[in-house]
mmCIF file of C-alpha atoms and ligand atoms in Angstrom:
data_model
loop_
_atom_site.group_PDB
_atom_site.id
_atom_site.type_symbol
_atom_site.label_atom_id
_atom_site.label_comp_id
_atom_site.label_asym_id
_atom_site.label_seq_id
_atom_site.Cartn_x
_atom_site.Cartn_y
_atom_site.Cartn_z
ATOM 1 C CA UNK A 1 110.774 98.502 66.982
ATOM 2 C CA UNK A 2 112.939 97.910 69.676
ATOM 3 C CA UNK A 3 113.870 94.165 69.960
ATOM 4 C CA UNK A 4 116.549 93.366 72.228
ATOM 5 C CA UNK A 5 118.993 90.281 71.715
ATOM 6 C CA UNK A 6 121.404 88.821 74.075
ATOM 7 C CA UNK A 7 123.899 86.252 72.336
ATOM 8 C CA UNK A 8 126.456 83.937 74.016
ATOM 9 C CA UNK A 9 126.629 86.313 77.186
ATOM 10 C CA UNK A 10 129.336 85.214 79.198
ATOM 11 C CA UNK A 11 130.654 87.067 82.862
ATOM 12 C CA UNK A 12 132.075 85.606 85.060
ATOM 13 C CA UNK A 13 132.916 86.345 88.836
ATOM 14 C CA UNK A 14 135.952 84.522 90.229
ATOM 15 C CA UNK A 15 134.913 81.384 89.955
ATOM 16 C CA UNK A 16 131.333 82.215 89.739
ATOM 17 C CA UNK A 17 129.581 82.439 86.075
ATOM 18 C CA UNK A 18 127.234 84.602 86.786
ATOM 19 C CA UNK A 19 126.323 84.424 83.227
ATOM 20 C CA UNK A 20 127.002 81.270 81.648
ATOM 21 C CA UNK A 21 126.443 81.758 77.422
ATOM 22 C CA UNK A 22 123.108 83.312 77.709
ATOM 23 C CA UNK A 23 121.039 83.909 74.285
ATOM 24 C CA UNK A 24 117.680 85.163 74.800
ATOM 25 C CA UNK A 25 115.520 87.516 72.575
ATOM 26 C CA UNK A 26 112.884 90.210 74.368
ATOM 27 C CA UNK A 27 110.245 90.883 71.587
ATOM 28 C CA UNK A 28 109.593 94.143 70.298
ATOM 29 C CA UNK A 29 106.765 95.506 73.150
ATOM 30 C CA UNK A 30 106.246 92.568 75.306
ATOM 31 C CA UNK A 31 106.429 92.207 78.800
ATOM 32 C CA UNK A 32 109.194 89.989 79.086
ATOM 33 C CA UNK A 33 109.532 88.609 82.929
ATOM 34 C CA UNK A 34 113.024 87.070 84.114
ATOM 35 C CA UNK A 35 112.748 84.456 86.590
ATOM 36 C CA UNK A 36 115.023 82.627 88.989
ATOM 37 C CA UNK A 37 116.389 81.835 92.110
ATOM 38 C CA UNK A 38 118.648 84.177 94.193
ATOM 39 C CA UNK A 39 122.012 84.613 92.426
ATOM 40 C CA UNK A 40 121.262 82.815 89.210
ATOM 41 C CA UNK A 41 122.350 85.751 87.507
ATOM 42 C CA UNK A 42 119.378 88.181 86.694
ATOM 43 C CA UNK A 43 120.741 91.576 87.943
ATOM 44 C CA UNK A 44 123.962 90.565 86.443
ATOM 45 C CA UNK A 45 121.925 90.005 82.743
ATOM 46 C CA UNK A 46 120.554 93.503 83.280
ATOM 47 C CA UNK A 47 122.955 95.331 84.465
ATOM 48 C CA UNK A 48 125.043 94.105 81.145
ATOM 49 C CA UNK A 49 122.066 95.420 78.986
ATOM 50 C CA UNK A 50 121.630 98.921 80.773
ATOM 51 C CA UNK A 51 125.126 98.604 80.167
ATOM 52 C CA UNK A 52 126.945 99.099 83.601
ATOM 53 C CA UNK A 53 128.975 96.206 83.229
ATOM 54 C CA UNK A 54 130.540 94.337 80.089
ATOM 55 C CA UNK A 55 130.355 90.664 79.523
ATOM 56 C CA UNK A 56 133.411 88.897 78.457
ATOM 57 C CA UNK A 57 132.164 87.772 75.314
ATOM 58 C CA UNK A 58 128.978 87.867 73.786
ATOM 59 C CA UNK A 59 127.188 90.509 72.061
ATOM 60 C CA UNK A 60 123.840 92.306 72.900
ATOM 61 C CA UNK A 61 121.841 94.097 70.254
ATOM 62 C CA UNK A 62 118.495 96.971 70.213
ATOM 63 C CA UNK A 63 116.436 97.300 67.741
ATOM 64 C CA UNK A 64 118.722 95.524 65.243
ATOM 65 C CA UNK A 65 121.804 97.344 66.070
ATOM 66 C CA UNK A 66 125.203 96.104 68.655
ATOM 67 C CA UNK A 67 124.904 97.906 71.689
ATOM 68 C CA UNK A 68 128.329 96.926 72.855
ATOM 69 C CA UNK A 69 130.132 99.841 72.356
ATOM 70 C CA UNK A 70 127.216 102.325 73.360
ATOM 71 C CA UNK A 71 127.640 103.921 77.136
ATOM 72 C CA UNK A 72 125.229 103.549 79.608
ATOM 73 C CA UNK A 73 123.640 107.005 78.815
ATOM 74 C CA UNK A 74 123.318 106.829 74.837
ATOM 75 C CA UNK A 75 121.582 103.336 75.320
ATOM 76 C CA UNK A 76 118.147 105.044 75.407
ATOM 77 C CA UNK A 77 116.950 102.986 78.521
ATOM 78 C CA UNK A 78 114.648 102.889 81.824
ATOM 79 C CA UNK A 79 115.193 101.405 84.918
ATOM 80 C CA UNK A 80 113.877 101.086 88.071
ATOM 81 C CA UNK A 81 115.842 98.998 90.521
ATOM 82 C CA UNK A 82 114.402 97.271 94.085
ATOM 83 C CA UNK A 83 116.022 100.056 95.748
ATOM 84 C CA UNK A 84 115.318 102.927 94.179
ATOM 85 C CA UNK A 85 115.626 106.367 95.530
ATOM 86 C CA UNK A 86 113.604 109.265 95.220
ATOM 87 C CA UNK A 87 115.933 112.885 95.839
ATOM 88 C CA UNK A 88 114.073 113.633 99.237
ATOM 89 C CA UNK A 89 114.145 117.552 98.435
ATOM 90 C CA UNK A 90 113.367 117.640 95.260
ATOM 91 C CA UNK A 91 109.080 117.745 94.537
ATOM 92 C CA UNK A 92 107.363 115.091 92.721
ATOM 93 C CA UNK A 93 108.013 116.782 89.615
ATOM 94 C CA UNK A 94 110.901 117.273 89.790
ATOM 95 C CA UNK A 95 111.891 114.008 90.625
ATOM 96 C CA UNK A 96 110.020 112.448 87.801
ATOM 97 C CA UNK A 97 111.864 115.233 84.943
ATOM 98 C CA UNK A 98 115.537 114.602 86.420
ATOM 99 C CA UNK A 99 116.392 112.596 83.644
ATOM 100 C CA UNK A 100 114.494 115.388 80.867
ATOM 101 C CA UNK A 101 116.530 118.019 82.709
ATOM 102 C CA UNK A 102 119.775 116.017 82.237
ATOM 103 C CA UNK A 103 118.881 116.077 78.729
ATOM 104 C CA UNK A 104 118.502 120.097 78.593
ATOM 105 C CA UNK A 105 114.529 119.392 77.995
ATOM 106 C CA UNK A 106 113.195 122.392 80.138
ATOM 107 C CA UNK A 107 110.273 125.241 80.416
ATOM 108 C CA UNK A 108 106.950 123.894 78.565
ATOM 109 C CA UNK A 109 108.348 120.613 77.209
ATOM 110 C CA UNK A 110 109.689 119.752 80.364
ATOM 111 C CA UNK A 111 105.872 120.650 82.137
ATOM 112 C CA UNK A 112 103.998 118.760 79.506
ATOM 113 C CA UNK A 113 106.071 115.812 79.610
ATOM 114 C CA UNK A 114 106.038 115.630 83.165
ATOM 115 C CA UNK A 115 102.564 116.620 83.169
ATOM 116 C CA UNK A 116 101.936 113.381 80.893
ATOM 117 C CA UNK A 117 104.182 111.027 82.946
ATOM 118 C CA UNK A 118 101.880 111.862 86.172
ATOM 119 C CA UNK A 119 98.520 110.900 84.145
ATOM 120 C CA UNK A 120 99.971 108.172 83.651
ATOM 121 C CA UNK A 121 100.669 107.170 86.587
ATOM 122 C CA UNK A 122 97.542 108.210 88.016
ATOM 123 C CA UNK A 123 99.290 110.852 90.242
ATOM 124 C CA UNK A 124 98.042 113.793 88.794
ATOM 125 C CA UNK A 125 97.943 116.948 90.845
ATOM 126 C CA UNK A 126 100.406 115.528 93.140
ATOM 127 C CA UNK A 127 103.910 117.258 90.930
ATOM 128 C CA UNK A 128 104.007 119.858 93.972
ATOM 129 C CA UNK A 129 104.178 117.102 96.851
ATOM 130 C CA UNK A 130 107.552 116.085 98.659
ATOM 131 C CA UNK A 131 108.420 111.971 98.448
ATOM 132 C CA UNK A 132 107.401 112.080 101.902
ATOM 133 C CA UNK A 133 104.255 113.102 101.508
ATOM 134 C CA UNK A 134 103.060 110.130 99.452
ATOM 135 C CA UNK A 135 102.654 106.840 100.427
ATOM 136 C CA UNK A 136 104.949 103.947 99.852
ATOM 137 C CA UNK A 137 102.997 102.958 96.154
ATOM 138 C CA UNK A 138 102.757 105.956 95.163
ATOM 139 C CA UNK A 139 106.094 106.765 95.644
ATOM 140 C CA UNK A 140 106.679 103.442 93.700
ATOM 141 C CA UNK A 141 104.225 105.254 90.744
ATOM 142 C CA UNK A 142 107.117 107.932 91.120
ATOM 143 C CA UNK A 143 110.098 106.049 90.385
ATOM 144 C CA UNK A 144 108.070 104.341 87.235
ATOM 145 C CA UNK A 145 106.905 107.438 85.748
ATOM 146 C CA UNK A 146 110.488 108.814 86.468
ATOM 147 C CA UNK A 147 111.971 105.446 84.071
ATOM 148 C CA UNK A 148 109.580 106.300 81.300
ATOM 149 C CA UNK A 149 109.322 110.291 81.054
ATOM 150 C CA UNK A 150 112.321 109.742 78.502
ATOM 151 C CA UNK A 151 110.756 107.629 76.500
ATOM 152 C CA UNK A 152 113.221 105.151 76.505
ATOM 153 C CA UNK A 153 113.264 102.539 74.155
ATOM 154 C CA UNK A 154 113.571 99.735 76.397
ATOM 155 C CA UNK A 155 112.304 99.371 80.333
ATOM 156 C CA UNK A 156 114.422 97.092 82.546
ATOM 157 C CA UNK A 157 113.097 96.346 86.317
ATOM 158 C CA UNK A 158 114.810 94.599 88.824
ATOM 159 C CA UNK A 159 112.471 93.155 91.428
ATOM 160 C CA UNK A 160 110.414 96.692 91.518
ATOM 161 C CA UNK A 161 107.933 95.621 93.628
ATOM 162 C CA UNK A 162 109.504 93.176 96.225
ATOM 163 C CA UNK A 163 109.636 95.649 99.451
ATOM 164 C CA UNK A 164 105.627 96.182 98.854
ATOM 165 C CA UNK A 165 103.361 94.360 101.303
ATOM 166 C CA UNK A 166 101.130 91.283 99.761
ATOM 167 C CA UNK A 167 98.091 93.769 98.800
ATOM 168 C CA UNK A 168 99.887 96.326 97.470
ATOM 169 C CA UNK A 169 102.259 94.469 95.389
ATOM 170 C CA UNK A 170 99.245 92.676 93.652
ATOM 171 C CA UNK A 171 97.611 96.588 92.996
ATOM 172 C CA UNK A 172 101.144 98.038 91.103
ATOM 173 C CA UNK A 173 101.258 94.772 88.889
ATOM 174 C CA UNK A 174 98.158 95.458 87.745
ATOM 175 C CA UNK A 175 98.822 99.303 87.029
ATOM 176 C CA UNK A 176 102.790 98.260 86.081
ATOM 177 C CA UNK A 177 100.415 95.494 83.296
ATOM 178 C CA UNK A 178 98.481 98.809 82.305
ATOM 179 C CA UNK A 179 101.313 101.406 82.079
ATOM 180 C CA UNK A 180 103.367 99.179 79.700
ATOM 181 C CA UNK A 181 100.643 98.133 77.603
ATOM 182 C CA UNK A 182 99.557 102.024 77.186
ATOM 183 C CA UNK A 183 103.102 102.733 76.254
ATOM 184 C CA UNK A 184 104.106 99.667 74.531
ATOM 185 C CA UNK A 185 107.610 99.587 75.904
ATOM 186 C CA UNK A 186 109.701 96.792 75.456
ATOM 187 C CA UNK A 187 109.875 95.475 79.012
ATOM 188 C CA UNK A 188 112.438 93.165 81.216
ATOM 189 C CA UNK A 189 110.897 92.538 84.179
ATOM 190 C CA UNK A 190 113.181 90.545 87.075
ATOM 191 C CA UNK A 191 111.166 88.583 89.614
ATOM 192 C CA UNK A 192 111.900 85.401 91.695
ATOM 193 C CA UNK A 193 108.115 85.113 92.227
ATOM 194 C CA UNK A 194 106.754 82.596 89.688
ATOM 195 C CA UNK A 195 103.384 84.267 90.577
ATOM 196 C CA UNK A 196 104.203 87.810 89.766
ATOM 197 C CA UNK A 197 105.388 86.502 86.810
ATOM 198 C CA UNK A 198 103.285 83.840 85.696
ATOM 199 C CA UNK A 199 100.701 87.506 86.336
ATOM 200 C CA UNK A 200 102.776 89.891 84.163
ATOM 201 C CA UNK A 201 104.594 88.687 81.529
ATOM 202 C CA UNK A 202 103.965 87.948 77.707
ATOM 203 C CA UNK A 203 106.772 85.695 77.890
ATOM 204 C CA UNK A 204 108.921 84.218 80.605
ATOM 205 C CA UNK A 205 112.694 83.135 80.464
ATOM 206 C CA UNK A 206 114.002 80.746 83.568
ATOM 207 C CA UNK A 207 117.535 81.383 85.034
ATOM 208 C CA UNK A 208 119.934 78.956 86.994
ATOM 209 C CA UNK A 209 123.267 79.422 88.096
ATOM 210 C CA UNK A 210 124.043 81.766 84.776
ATOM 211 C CA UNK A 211 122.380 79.403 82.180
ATOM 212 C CA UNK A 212 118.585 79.865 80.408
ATOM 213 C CA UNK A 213 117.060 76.977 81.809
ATOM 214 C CA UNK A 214 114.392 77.435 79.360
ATOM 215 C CA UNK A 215 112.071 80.331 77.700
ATOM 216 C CA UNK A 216 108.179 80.669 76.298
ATOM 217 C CA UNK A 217 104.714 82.094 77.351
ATOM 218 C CA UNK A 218 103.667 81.620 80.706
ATOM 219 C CA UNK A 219 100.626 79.181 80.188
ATOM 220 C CA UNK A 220 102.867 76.641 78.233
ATOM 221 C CA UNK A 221 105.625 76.699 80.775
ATOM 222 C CA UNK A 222 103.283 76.161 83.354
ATOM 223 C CA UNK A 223 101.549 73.060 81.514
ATOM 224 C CA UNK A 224 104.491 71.418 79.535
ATOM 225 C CA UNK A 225 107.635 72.349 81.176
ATOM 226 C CA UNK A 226 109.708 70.102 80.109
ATOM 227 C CA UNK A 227 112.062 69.292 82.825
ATOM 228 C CA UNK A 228 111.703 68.817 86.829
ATOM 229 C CA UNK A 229 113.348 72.423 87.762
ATOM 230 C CA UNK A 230 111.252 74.302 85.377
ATOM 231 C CA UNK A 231 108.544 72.232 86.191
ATOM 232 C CA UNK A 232 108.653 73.253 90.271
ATOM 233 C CA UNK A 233 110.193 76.599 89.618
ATOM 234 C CA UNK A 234 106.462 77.818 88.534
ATOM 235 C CA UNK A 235 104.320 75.512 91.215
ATOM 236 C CA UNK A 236 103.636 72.276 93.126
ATOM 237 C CA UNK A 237 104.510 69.340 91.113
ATOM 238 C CA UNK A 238 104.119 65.621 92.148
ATOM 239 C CA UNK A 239 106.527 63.554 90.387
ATOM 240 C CA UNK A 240 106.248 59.832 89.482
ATOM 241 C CA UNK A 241 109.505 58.282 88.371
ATOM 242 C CA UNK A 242 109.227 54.322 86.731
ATOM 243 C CA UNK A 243 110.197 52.118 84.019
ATOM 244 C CA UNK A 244 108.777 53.631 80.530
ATOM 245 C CA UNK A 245 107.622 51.265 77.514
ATOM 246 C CA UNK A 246 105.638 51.559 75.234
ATOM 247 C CA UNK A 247 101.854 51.618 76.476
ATOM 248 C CA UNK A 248 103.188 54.098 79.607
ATOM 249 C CA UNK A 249 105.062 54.892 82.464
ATOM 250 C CA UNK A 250 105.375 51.248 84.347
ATOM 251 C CA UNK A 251 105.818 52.312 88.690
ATOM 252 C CA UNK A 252 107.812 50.678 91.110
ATOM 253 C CA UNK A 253 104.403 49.074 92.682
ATOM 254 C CA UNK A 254 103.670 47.387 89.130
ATOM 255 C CA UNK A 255 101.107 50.833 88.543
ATOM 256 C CA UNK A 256 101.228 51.709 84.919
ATOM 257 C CA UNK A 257 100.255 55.491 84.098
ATOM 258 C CA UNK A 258 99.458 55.422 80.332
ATOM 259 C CA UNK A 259 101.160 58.097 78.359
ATOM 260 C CA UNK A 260 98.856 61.485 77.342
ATOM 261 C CA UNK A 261 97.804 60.952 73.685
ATOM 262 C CA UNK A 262 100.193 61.107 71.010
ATOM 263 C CA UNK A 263 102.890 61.707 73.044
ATOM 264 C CA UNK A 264 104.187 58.210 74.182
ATOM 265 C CA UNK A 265 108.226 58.213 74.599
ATOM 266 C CA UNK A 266 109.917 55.454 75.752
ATOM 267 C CA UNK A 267 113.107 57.839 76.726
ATOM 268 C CA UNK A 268 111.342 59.732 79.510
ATOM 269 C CA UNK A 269 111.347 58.099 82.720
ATOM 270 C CA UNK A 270 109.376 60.868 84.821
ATOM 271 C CA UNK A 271 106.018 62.198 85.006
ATOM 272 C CA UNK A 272 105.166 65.347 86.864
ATOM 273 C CA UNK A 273 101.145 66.430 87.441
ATOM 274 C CA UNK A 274 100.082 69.540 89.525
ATOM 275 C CA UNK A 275 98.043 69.388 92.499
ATOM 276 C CA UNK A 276 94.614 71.319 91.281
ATOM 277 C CA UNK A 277 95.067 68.697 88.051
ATOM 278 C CA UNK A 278 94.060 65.609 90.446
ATOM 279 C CA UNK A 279 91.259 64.427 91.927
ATOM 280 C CA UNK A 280 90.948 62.323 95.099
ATOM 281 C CA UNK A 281 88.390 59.357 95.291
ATOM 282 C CA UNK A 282 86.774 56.725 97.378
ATOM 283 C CA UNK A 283 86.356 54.332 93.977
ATOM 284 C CA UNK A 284 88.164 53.446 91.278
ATOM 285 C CA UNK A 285 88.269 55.805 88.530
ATOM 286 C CA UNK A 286 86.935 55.575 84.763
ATOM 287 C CA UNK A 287 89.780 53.557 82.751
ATOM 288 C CA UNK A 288 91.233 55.999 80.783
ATOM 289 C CA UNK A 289 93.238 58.288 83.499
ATOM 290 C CA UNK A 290 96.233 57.440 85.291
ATOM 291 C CA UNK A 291 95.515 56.454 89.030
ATOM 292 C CA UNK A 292 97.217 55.427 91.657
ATOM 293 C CA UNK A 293 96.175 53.891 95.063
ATOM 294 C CA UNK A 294 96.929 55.726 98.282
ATOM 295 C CA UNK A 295 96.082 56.757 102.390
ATOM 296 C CA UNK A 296 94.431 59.885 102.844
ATOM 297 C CA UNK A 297 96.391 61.291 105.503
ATOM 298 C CA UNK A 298 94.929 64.449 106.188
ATOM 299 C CA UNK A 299 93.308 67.094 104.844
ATOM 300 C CA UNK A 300 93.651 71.034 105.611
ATOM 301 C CA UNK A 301 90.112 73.156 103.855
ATOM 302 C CA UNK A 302 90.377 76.690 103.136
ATOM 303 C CA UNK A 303 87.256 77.761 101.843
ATOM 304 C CA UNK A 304 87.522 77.336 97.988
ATOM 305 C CA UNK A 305 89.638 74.650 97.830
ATOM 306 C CA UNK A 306 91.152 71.944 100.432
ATOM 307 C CA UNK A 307 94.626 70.508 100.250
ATOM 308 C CA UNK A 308 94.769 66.578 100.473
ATOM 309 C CA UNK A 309 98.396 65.141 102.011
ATOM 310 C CA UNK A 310 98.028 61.161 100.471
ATOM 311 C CA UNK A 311 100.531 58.920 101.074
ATOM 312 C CA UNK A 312 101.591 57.226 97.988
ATOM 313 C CA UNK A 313 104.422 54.482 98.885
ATOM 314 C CA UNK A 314 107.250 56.855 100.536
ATOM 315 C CA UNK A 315 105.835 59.610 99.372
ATOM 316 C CA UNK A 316 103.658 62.326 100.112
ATOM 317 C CA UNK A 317 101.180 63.458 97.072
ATOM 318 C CA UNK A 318 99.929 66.843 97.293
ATOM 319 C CA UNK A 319 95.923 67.136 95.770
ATOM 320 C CA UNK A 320 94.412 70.715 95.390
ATOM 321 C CA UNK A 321 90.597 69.579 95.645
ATOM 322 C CA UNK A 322 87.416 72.321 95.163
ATOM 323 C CA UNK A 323 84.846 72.283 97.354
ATOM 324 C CA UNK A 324 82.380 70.157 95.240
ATOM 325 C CA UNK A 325 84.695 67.334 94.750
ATOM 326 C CA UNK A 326 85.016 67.282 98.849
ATOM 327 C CA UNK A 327 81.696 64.923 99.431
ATOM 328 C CA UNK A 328 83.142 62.113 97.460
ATOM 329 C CA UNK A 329 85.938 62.096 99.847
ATOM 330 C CA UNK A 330 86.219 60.205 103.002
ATOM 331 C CA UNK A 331 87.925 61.487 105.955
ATOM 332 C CA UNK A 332 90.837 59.415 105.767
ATOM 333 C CA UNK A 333 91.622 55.850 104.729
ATOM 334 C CA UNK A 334 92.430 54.265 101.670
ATOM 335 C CA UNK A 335 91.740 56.095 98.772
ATOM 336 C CA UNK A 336 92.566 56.724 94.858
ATOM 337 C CA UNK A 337 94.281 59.612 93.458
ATOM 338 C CA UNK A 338 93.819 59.873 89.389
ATOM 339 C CA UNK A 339 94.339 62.596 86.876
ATOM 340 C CA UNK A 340 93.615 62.900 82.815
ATOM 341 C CA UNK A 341 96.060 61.403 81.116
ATOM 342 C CA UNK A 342 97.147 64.336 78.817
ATOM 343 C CA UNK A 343 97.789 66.249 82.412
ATOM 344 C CA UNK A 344 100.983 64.164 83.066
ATOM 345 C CA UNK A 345 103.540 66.750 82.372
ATOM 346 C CA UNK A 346 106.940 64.304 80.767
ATOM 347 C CA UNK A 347 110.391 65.705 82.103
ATOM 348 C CA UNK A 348 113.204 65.434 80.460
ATOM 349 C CA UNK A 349 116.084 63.017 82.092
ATOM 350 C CA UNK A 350 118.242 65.382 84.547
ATOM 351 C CA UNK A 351 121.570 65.997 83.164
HETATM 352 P P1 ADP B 401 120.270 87.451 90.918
HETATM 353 O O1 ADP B 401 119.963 88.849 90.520
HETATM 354 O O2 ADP B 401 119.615 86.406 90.058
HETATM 355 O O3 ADP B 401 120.002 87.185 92.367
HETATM 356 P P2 ADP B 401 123.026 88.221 90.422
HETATM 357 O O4 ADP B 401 123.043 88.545 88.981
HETATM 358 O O5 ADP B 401 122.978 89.359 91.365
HETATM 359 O O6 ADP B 401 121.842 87.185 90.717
HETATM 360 O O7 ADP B 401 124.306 87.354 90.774
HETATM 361 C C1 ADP B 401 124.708 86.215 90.033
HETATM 362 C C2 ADP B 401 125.951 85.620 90.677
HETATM 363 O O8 ADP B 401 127.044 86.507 90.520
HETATM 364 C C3 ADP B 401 125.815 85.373 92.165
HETATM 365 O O9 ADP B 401 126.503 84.187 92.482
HETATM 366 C C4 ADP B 401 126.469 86.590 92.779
HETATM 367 O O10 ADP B 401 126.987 86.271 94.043
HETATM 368 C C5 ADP B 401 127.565 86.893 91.771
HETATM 369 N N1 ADP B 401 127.880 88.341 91.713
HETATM 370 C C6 ADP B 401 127.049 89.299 91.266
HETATM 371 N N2 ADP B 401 127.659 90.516 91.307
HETATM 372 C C7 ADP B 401 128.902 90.300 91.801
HETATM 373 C C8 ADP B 401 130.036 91.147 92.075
HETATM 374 N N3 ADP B 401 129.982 92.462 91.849
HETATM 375 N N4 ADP B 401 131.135 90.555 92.562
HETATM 376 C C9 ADP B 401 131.205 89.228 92.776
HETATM 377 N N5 ADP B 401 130.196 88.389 92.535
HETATM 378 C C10 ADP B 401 129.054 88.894 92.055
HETATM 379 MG MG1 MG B 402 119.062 90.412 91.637
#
């Protein structure tokens, strides 16, 4: 069981928090992805858990026990950074048992272990080659199977796969998904691509500027995120602001958009819906979804789906349409946009 827990981390820069009272908890196991713009503190939260730097206060804990004292090397811990770097004359193998050899593991143990780490990886028969003689994934299979041939107790990855192309990127987190289910590491995992993690993770916590904007499994994120950054951190968002009472959310144009079952509150006075959750029409909609009455303004197809720009009062709505839905659409003109009630997503008043 290795559980890690970060409580009330605080480091700060000048007058930059780079951490700003972070308390987070990475379950025993799970994939754990870290999300957030540039600079809102995610190397900085690593890099205090690997141990390279010390917060000012705060205390971090694995597997149940303070960390805080414990040096970088005693920590028991994996890492991969965005710029790794392989030891150009030094083989595969080699390369992969540099941290067993550190550890005086050497002769059969070290071959078996290393042995192991390239099945893993799916580079087996390939110990003998030089870094330069693979290709740019499989060099990134290196530097993985190098952060686990320890068996650490806990994995930590900083952006590992951000200098891959599109393609390849979407191959390793599939085989990254694979590797640490097989091994059942406890996994950070730093991204600022809500895809990659929306993709990978078991759970997903949201940086800004230093602070946990908020934390939970990807699908409920996604679908109730509970305020406006969260809420276009992980996609397109259309946002409706108004007056609330008690039947809905009352617009500027007198448009009321009744609140999602059971979940009328008077307090919020936003609405956010995704794109792909709305549908465009030439009539009126059935009574029971929020609508609201717009210009179709153009329209851009791309095979599965097509992209509908509406103009809604001063705004822009964005409407992810599939192909089947396109007939009842007219090439431009007045038309409605409506969604399901229980897909209006209520955010929280920005503080
Ligand atoms: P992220 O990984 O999310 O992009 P970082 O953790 O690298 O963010 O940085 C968080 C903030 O701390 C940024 O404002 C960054 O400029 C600042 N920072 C990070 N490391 C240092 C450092 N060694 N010296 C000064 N400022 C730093
Ligand atoms: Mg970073």
């Amino acid at each position: 069981m290795a559980e890690v827990k970060v409580q009330n981390l605080v480091l700060g820069y000048g007058d930059v928090k780079a951490l700003d009272d972070v308390s987070l908890t990475f379950p025993d196991g799970q994939l754990f992805g870290l999300l957030g713009p540039s600079g809102s503190g995610k190397t900085t939260l690593l890099r205090c858990i690997a141990g390279f730097i010390l917060p000012e206060s705060g205390t971090i804990s694995i597997a149940g026990e303070t960390v805080d004292a414990v040096p970088v090397e005693k920590r028991e811990i994996g890492m991969m950074f965005q710029n790794y770097a392989l030891f150009p004359n030094m083989s595969v193998a080699d390369n992969i048992g540099f941290g067993l050899k550190v550890r005086n593991i050497e002769g059969s143990e070290f071959k078996r272990r290393v042995n192991e780490a390239l099945d893993l990886v799916k580079l087996a028969g390939l110990g003998s080659r030089r870094p330069h003689e693979l290709s740019g994934g499989q060099r990134q299979r290196v530097a993985l199977a190098r952060a686990i041939v320890t068996r650490p107790r806990v994995l930590l990855l900083d952006e590992p796969l951000s200098a891959l192309d599109k393609a390849l990127r979407v191959d390793m987190q599939v085989e990254l998904k694979r590797i640490q289910r097989e091994v059942g590491i406890t996994t950070i995992f730093v991204t600022h691509d809500q895809e990659e993690a929306l993709t990978l993770s078991d759970q997903i916590g949201i940086l800004r500027e230093g602070r946990l904007v908020r934390s939970g499994p990807p699908q409920s994120l996604y679908q109730a995120p509970g305020d406006h950054f969260t809420a276009s951190f992980l996609g397109d968002i259309n946002t409706f602001e108004g007056v609330a009472g008690p039947a809905g959310l009352r617009l500027a144009d007198g448009t009321l958009l009744p609140w999602p079952a059971g979940r009328l509150d008077p307090a919020r006075t936003a609405i956010a819906v995704r794109p792909e959750e709305m549908h465009v029409s030439s009539t009126a909609p059935a009574e029971y979804t929020c609508a609201v009455r717009g210009t179709l303004e153009h329209m851009m197809f791309s095979g599965p789906t097509a992209l509908c720009r509406v103009r809604y009062g001063e705004r822009l709505l964005k409407v992810l349409v599939k192909n089947s839905e396109l007939e009842d659409i007219p090439p431009a003109g007045d038309v409605w946009v409506s969604w399901p009630a229980k897909r209006s997503m209520l955010l929280h008043n920005e503080t």
